Short mmCIF file of C-alpha atoms in Angstrom, two decimals:
data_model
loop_
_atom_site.label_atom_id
_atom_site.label_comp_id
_atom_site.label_asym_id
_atom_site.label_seq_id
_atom_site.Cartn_x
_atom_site.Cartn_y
_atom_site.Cartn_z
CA UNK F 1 -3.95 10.36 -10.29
CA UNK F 2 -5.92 12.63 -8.08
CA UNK F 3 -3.91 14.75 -6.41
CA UNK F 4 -4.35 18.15 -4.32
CA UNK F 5 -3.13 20.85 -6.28
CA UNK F 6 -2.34 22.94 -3.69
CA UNK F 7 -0.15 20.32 -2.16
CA UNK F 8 1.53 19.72 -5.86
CA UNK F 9 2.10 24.17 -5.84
CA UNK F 10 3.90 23.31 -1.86
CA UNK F 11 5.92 20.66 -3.56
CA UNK F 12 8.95 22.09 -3.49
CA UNK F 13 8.55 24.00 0.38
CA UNK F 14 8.07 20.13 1.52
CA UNK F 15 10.92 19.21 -0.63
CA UNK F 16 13.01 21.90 0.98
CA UNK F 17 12.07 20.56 4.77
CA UNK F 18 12.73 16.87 3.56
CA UNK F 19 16.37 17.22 2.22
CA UNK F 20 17.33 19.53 5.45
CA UNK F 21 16.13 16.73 7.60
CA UNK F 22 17.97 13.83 5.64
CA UNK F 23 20.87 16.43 6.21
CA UNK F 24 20.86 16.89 9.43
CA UNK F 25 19.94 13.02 10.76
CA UNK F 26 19.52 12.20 14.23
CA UNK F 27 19.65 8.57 16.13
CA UNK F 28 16.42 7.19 18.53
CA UNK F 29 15.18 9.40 21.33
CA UNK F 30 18.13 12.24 20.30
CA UNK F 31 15.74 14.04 17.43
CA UNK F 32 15.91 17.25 18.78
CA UNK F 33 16.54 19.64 15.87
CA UNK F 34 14.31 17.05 13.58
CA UNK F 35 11.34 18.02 16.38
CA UNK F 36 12.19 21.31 16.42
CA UNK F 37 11.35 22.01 12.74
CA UNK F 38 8.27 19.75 13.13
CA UNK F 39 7.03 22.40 15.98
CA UNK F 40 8.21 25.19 14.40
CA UNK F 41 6.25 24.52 11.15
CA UNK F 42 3.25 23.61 13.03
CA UNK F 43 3.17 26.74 14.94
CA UNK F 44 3.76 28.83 12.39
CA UNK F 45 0.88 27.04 10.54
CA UNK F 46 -1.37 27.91 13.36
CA UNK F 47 -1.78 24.38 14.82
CA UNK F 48 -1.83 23.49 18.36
CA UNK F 49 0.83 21.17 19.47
CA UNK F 50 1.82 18.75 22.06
CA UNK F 51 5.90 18.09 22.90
CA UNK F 52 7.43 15.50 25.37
CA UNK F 53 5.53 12.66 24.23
CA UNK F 54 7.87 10.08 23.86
CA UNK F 55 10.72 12.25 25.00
CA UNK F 56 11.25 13.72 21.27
CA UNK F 57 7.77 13.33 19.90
CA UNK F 58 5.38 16.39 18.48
CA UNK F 59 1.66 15.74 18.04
CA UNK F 60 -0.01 18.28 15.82
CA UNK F 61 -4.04 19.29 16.60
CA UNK F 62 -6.28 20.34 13.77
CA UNK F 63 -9.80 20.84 14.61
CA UNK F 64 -12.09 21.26 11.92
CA UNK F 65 -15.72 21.73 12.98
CA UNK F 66 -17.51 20.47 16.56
CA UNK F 67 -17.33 16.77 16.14
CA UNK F 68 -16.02 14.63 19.13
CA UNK F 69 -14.67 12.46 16.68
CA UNK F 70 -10.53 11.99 15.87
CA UNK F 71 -8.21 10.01 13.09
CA UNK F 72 -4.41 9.88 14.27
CA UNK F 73 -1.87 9.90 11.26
CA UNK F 74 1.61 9.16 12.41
CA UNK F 75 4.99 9.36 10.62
CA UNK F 76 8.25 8.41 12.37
CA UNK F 77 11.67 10.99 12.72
CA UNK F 78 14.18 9.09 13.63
CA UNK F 79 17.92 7.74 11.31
CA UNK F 80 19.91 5.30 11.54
CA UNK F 81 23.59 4.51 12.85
CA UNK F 82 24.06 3.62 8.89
CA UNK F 83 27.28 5.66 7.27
CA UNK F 84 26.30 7.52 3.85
CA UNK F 85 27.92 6.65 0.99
CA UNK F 86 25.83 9.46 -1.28
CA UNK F 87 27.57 12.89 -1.87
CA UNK F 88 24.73 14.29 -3.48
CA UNK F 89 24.16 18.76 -2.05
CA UNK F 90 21.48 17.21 1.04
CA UNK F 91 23.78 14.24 2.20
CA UNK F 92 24.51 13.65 5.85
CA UNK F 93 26.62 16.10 7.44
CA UNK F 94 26.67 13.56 10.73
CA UNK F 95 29.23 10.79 10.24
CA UNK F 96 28.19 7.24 11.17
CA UNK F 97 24.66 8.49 10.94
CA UNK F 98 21.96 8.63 7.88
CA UNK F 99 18.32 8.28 6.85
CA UNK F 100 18.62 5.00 5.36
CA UNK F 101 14.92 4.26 5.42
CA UNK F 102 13.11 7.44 4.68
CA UNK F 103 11.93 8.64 8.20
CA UNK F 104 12.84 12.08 6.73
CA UNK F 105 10.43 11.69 3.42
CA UNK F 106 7.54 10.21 6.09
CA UNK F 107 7.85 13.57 8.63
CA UNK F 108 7.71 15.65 5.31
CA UNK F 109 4.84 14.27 3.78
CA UNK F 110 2.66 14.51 6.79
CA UNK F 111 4.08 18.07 7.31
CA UNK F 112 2.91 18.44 3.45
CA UNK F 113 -0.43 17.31 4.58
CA UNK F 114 -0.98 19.15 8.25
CA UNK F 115 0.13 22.23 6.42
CA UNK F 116 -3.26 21.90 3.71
CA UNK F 117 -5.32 20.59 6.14
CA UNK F 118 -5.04 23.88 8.56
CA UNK F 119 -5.78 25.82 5.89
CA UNK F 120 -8.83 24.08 4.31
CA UNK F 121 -10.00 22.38 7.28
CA UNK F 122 -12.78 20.39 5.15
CA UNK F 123 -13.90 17.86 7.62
CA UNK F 124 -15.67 17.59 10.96
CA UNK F 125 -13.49 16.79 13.94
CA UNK F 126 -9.66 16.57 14.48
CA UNK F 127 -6.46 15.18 12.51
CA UNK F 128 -3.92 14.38 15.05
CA UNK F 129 -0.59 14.14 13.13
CA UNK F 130 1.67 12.08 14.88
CA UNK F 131 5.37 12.58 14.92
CA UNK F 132 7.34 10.03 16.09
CA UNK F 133 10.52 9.27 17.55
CA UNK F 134 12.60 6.00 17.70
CA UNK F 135 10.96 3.74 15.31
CA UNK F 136 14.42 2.09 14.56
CA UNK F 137 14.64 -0.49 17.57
CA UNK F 138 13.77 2.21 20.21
CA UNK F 139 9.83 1.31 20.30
CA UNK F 140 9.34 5.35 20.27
CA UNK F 141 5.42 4.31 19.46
CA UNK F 142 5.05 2.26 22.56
CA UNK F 143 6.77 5.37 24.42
CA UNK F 144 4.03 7.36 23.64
CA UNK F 145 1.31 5.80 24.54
CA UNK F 146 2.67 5.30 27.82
CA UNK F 147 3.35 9.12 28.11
CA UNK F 148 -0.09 9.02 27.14
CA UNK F 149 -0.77 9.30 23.40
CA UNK F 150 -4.68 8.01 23.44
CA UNK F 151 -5.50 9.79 26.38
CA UNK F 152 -4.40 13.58 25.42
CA UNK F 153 -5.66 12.89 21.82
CA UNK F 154 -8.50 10.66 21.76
CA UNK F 155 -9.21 9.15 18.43
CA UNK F 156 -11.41 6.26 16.72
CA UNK F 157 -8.20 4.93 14.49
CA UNK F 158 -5.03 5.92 13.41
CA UNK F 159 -2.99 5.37 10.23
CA UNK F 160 0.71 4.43 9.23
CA UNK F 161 2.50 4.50 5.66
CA UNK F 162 6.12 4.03 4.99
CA UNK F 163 7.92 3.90 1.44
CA UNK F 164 8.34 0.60 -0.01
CA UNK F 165 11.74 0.36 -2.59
CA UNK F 166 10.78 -1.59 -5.58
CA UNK F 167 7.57 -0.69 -6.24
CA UNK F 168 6.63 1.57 -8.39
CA UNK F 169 6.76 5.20 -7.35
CA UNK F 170 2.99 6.12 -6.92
CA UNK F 171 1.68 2.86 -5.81
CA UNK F 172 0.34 1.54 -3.08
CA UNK F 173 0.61 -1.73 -1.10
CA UNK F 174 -1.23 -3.12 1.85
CA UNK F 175 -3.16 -6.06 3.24
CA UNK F 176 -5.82 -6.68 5.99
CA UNK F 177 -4.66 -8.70 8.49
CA UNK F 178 -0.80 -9.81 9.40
CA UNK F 179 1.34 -6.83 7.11
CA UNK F 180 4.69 -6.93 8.70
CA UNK F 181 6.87 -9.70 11.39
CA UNK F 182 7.40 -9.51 15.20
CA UNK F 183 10.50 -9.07 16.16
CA UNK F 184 12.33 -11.08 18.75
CA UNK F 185 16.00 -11.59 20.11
CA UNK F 186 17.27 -14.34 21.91
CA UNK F 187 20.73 -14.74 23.81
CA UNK F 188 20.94 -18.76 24.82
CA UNK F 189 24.29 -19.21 27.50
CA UNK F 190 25.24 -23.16 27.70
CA UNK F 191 27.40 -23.65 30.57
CA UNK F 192 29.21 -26.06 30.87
CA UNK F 193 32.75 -27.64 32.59
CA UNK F 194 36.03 -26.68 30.67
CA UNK F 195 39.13 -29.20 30.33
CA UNK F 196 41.84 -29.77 28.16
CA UNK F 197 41.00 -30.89 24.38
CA UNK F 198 42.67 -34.00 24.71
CA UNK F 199 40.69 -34.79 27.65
CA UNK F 200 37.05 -34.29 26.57
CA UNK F 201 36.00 -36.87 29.19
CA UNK F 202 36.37 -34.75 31.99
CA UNK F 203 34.37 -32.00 30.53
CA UNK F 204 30.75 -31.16 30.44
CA UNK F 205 31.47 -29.89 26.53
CA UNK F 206 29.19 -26.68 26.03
CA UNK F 207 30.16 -26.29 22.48
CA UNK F 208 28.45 -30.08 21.31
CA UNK F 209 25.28 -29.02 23.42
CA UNK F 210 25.08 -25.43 21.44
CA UNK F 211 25.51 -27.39 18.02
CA UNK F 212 23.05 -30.20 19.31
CA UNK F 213 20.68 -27.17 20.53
CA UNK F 214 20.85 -25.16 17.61
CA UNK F 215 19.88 -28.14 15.62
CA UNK F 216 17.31 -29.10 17.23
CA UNK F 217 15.86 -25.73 17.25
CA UNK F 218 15.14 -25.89 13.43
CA UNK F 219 12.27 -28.75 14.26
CA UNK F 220 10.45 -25.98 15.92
CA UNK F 221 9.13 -24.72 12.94
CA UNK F 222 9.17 -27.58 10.92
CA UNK F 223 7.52 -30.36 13.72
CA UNK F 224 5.87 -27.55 15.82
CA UNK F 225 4.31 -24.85 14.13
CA UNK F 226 1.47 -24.91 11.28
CA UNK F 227 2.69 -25.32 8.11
CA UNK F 228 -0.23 -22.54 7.47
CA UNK F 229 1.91 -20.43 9.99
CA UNK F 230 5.14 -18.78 8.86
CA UNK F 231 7.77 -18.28 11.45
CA UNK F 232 11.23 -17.67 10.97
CA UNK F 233 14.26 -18.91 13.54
CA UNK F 234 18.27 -17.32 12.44
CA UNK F 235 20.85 -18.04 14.35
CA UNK F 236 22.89 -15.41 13.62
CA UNK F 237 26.07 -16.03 16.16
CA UNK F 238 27.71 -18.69 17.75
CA UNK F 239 30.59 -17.28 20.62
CA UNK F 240 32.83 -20.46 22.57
CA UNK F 241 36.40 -20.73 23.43
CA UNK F 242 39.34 -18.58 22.84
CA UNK F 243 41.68 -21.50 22.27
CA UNK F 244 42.51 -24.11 19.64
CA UNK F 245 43.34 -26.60 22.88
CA UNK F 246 40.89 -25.87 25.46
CA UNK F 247 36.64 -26.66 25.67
CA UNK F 248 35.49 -23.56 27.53
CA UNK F 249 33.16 -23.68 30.29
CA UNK F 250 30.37 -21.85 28.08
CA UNK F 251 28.76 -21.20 24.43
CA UNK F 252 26.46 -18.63 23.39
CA UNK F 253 23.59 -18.64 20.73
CA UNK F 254 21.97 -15.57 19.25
CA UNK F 255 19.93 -14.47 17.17
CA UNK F 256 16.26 -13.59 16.17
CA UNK F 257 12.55 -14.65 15.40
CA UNK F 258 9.73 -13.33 13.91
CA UNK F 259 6.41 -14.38 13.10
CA UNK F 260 2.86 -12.78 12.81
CA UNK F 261 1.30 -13.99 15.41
CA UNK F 262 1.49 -13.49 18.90
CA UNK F 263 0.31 -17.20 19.06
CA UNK F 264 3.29 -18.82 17.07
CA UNK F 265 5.43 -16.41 18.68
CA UNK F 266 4.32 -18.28 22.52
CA UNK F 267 4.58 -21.27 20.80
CA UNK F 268 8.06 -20.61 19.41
CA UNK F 269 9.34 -19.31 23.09
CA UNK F 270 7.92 -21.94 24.71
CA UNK F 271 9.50 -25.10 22.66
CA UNK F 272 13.06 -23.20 22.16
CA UNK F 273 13.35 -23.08 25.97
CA UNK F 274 12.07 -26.43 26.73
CA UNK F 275 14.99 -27.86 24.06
CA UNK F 276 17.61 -25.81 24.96
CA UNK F 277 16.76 -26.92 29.01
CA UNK F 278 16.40 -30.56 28.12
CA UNK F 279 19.26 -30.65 25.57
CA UNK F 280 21.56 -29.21 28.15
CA UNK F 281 20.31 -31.30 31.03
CA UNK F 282 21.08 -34.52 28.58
CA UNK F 283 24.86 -33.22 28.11
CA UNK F 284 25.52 -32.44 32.20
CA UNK F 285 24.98 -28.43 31.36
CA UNK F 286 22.81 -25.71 32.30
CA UNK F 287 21.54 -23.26 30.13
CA UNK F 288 20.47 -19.14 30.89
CA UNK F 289 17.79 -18.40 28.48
CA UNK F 290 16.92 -14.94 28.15
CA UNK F 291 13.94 -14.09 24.92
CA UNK F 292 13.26 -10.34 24.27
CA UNK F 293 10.25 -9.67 22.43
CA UNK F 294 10.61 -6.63 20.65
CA UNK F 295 8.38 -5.49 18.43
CA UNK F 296 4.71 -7.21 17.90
CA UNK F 297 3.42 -8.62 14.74
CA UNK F 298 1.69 -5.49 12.67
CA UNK F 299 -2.03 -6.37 11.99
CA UNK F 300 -4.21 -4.27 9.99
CA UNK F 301 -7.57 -4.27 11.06
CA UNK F 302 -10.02 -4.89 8.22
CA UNK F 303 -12.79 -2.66 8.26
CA UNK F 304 -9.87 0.43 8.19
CA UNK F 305 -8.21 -1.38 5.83
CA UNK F 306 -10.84 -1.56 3.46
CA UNK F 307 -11.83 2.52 4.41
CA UNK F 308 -7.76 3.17 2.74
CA UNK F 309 -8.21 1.01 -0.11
CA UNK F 310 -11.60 3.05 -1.45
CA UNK F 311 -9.56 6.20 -0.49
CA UNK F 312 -6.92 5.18 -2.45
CA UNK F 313 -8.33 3.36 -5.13
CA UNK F 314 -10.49 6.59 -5.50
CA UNK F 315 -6.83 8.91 -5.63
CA UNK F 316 -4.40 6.75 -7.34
CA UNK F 317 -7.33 4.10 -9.39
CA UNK F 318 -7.46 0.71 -8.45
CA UNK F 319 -4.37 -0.47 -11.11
CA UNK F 320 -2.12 1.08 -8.40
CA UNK F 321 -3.03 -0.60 -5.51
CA UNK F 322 -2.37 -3.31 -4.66
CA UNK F 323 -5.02 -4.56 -1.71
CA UNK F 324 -3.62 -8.27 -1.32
CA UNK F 325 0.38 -7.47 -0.94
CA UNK F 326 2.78 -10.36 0.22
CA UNK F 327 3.11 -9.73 3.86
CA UNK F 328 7.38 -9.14 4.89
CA UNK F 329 8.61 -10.77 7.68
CA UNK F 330 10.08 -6.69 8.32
CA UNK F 331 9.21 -4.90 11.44
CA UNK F 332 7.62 -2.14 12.60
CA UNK F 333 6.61 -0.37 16.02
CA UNK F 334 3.67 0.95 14.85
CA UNK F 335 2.07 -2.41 15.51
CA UNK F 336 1.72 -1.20 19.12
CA UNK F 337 -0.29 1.78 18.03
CA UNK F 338 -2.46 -1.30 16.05
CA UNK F 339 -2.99 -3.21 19.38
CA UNK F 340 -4.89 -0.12 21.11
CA UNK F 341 -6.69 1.53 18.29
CA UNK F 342 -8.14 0.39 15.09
CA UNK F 343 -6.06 1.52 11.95
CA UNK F 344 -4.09 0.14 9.32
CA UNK F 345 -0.47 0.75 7.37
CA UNK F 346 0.32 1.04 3.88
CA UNK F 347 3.60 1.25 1.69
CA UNK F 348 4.07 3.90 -0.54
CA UNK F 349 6.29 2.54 -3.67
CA UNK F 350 9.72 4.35 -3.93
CA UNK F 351 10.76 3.37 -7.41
CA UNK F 352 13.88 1.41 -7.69
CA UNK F 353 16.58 4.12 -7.28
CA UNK F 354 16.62 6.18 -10.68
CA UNK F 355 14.84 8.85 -8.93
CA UNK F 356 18.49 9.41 -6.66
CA UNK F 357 20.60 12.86 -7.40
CA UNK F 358 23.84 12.67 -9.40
CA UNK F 359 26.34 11.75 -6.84
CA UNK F 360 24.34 8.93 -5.04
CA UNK F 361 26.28 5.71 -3.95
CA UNK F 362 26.78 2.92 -5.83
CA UNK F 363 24.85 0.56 -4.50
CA UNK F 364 21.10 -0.45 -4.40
CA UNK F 365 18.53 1.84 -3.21
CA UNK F 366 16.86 -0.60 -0.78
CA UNK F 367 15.91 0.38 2.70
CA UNK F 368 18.90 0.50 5.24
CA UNK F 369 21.62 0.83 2.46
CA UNK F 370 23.83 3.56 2.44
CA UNK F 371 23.19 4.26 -1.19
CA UNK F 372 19.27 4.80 -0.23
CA UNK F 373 17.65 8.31 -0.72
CA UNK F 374 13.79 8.89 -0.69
CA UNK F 375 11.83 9.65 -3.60
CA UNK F 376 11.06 12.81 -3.17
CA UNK F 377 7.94 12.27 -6.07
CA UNK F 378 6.25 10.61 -3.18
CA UNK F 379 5.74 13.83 -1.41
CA UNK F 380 2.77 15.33 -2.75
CA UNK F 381 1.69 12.27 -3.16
CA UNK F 382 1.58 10.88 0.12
CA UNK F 383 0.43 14.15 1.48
CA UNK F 384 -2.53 13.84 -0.55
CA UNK F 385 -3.38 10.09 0.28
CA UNK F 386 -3.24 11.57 4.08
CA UNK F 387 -5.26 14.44 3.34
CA UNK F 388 -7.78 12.33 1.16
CA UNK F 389 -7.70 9.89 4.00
CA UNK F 390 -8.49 12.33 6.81
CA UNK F 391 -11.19 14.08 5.17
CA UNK F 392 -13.20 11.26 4.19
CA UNK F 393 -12.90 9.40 7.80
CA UNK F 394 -14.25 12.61 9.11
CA UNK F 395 -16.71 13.57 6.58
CA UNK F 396 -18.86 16.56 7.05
CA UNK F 397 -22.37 15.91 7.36
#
């Protein structure tokens, strides 16, 4: 493994900022003191920075040499409304809050890395290192492109990595193509015409058309979609009545789907609505269908791809990545930061848990779990793969 020894002698500053972060965790759009530190280390480190985009976000600017040319490397800030069960020196002081999926690890490794790369400065053009707010359901990385991301810091691509629990610390994981889900919400209201139990008759009974609907539904995927073409439909709720005597006037279904494509995804819309519409219509109810589309489907673009595979394969050898991973119907929001520039995302193993301080929950050490703690091996690690990655996309002549 090929990594930067300077980086591996600043282990234990970035070390230092990561377990002061996971202490101190802060929700979507709210990570003030998290951005704070990210400005304050930048500045000190003599690089140029941007605040405001994205309400919370910092962008860092590195110029090394005259080139027009730019990479973007983003890591995301933001915790989760998750409650810590660890009691280790560096768990959350914030009740009801934690960093359950390593935001805090992903802003200190590309701190690790910004901090080398304004000192060296070995390549020709900028780094833009992206710090990002409200990846967890707040679309932080649409925000700030709307606030105007790609125009203030014009690159050719940008890059994504995020820990991966269960594989093994030090390797790597990505694919060209479809990586990670969309993610979707629906909220279906039948409504019908209430009457007694006893007197179903006189009703127009939204509760059989939600059962009848939600069956239905699961022919989507199965009748509708390519069998080539995963696509997953939960129903995760069901809300009628309030008595054991009574068939309300309405019934709710809700719940999510992903896919990875935006095709499948129009496709899935499409024949949900026209069932639920029909269904009711065939049952004397009306339905208020109401689809959110979330986050897109996260699509690595090939040619980068292949550019972070050599870089990695070259760091880590090619027994320690693996460039064909099984793609998770997860999600992530920096699929919008895929749809405007060319780029791609890779996962970072995290071990499975043994790497956790005496004092850690009980449970598993999977992503969103409240036994979870990053790996804090990763760090020079993943500051190196950054570093690595940067310096070769914007080789010197």
């Amino acid at each position: 493994m090929k990594l930067i020894d300077p980086i591996v002698q600043f282990h234990a500053e970035i070390q230092k900022i990561r377990r002061d972060i996971h202490a101190h965790p802060e929700l979507r759009y709210e990570e003030v003191r998290t951005a704070d530190i990210v400005a304050q280390k930048l500045t000190e480190w003599g690089i140029p920075i941007i605040r405001g985009l994205g309400i919370t976000g910092v962008v860092g600017i590195i110029k090394g040499g005259d080139s027009p040319r730019g990479i973007g490397l983003r890591a995301d800030m933001d915790a989760l409304p998750v409650p810590e069960l660890n009691t280790f020196a560096h768990a959350s002081r914030h009740a009801g809050k934690m960093h359950a999926c390593g935001h805090d690890g992903h802003t200190a490794m590309l701190l690790g890395a910004a901090h080398y790369l304004s000192q060296h400065r070995n390549f020709d053009g900028t780094v833009y290192v992206i710090f990002q707010p409200a990846e967890e359901g707040g679309a932080g990385a649409e925000r700030m492109i709307r606030d105007g991301l790609f125009e203030q810091c014009p690159m050719e691509a940008v890059f994504g990595m995020h820990n991966w629990p269960g594989m093994q610390a030090g390797q790597f994981g990505v694919t060209p193509g479809p990586m990670m889900a969309s993610s979707n919400e629906f909220e279906v209201t039948v409504k019908g015409k209430g009457s007694h139990a006893a007197q179903p008759h006189k009703s127009s009974d939204p509760v059989m058309t939600a059962v009848q609907i939600a069956q239905s539904w699961q022919t989507v995927i199965s009748r509708n979609t390519n069998p080539n073409d995963a696509a997953v439909l939960s129903i995760t709720q069901i809300h009628a009545g309030s008595a054991t005597n009574v068939i309300p006037d309405s019934a709710q279904l809700i719940g999510t789907v992903r896919t990875f494509s935006t095709e499948v995804l129009d496709l899935m819309e499409r024949r949900m609505e026209a069932i639920a519409s029909h269904t009711a219509a065939a049952f004397d109810a009306d339905i208020k269908f109401d689809f959110r589309r979330n986050y897109p489907p996260l699509v690595n673009h090939p040619k980068e791809t292949a550019f972070a595979v050599d870089v990695l394969t070259a760091m880590v050898g090619a027994e320690n990545v693996n460039a064909d991973i099984e793609p998770t119907m997860s999600s992530e929001d920096f699929a919008f930061m895929l749809q405007h520039k060319p780029g791609c995302y890779v996962f970072i193993g995290n071990g499975e848990g043994s790497h956790r301080d005496g004092g850690h929950g009980l449970g598993p050490c999977n992503l969103h779990n409240p036994s979870y703690d990053f790996n804090d091996h990763l760090l020079p690690i993943g500051a190196s793969y950054w570093v690595r990655l940067a310096e070769a996309f914007l080789k010197k002549p």
